[in-house]
Coordinates of C-alpha atoms in Angstrom, one line a residue:
X101 CA -2.4 1.9 6.3
X102 CA -3.2 -1.1 4.1
X103 CA -5.9 -3.3 5.5
X104 CA -5.3 -7.0 4.6
X105 CA -6.0 -10.0 6.8
X106 CA -2.6 -11.5 6.3
X107 CA -0.8 -8.2 6.9
X108 CA -3.0 -7.6 10.0
X109 CA -2.0 -11.0 11.3
X110 CA 1.7 -10.2 10.7
X111 CA 1.4 -6.9 12.4
X112 CA -0.1 -8.6 15.5
X113 CA 2.6 -11.3 15.5
X114 CA 5.3 -8.6 15.5
X115 CA 3.5 -6.5 18.1
X116 CA 3.1 -9.4 20.5
X117 CA 6.9 -10.0 20.4
X118 CA 7.9 -6.4 20.3
X119 CA 10.0 -7.0 17.2
X120 CA 8.9 -3.8 15.3
X121 CA 12.0 -2.0 16.7
X122 CA 14.2 -4.4 14.7
X123 CA 12.2 -4.0 11.5
X124 CA 14.1 -1.1 9.9
X125 CA 13.8 -1.0 6.1
X126 CA 17.4 -2.1 5.8
X127 CA 17.0 -5.0 8.2
X128 CA 13.9 -6.2 6.4
X129 CA 15.6 -5.9 3.0
X130 CA 18.5 -7.9 4.3
X131 CA 16.1 -10.6 5.6
X132 CA 14.4 -10.8 2.2
X133 CA 17.8 -11.5 0.6
X134 CA 18.8 -14.0 3.2
X135 CA 15.5 -15.9 3.0
X136 CA 15.6 -15.8 -0.8
X137 CA 19.0 -17.5 -0.6
X138 CA 17.5 -20.2 1.6
X139 CA 14.7 -20.6 -0.9
X140 CA 17.2 -21.0 -3.7
X141 CA 19.0 -23.6 -1.7
X142 CA 15.9 -25.8 -1.8
X143 CA 16.5 -26.1 -5.6
X144 CA 20.2 -26.5 -5.5
X145 CA 20.3 -30.1 -6.5
X146 CA 17.2 -30.3 -8.7
X147 CA 15.2 -32.3 -6.1
X148 CA 13.3 -29.6 -4.3
X149 CA 11.2 -30.7 -1.4
X150 CA 7.9 -28.9 -1.8
X151 CA 7.4 -28.4 2.0
X152 CA 10.8 -26.8 2.5
X153 CA 10.3 -24.6 -0.6
X154 CA 6.9 -23.5 0.7
X155 CA 8.3 -22.6 4.1
X156 CA 11.2 -20.5 2.6
X157 CA 8.8 -18.9 0.2
X158 CA 6.5 -17.9 3.1
X159 CA 9.5 -16.4 4.8
X160 CA 10.4 -14.3 1.7
X161 CA 6.8 -13.2 1.3
X162 CA 6.5 -12.3 5.0
X163 CA 9.5 -10.0 4.9
X164 CA 8.4 -8.5 1.7
X165 CA 5.0 -7.7 3.2
X166 CA 6.6 -6.3 6.3
X167 CA 8.9 -4.1 4.3
X168 CA 6.0 -2.8 2.2
X169 CA 4.1 -2.0 5.4
X170 CA 7.1 -0.3 6.9
X171 CA 7.5 1.9 3.8
X172 CA 3.7 2.6 3.8
X173 CA 3.1 1.2 0.3
X174 CA 0.3 -1.2 -0.8
X175 CA 1.9 -4.4 -2.2
X176 CA -0.9 -4.9 -4.7
X177 CA -0.6 -1.3 -6.0
X178 CA 3.2 -1.5 -6.4
X179 CA 3.1 -4.8 -8.2
X180 CA 0.4 -3.6 -10.5
X181 CA 2.3 -0.4 -11.3
X182 CA 5.5 -2.4 -12.0
X183 CA 3.5 -4.8 -14.2
X184 CA 2.3 -1.8 -16.3
X185 CA 5.9 -0.7 -16.8
X186 CA 6.9 -4.3 -17.7
X187 CA 4.1 -4.5 -20.3
X188 CA 5.6 -1.4 -22.0
X189 CA 9.2 -2.7 -21.6
X190 CA 8.4 -6.2 -22.9
X191 CA 5.6 -5.9 -25.5
X192 CA 4.0 -9.3 -26.4
X193 CA 4.9 -9.0 -30.1
X194 CA 8.6 -8.7 -29.3
X195 CA 8.8 -10.8 -26.2
X196 CA 6.5 -13.8 -26.7
X197 CA 8.3 -17.1 -26.0
X198 CA 11.7 -15.5 -25.4
X199 CA 13.7 -15.4 -22.2
X200 CA 16.2 -12.9 -23.5
X201 CA 15.3 -9.2 -23.7
X202 CA 14.0 -8.6 -27.2
X203 CA 16.6 -5.8 -27.9
X204 CA 19.5 -8.2 -27.2
X205 CA 18.7 -10.9 -29.8

């Protein structure tokens, strides 16, 4: 079990409300998608209100952390592992300053 102050606080919050029974991986993944849509809505008309965006981003991150916890994975470890794969997939010399994948130019 990953020990992290934020994750520990989330676990306590969920325990106090007996919500863990609802937190299946599928439900958490759906919640991430729903909250990501609400975050996107903050930017719909190019005038994003920072406070609203922060709250929606917090919701997305909360569900991501809860899903990682449910799956028994360390968020820092999986992000670092994915970053290593991305370094190989997008080498600096071929990707620098480009938004398109280098093999599609």
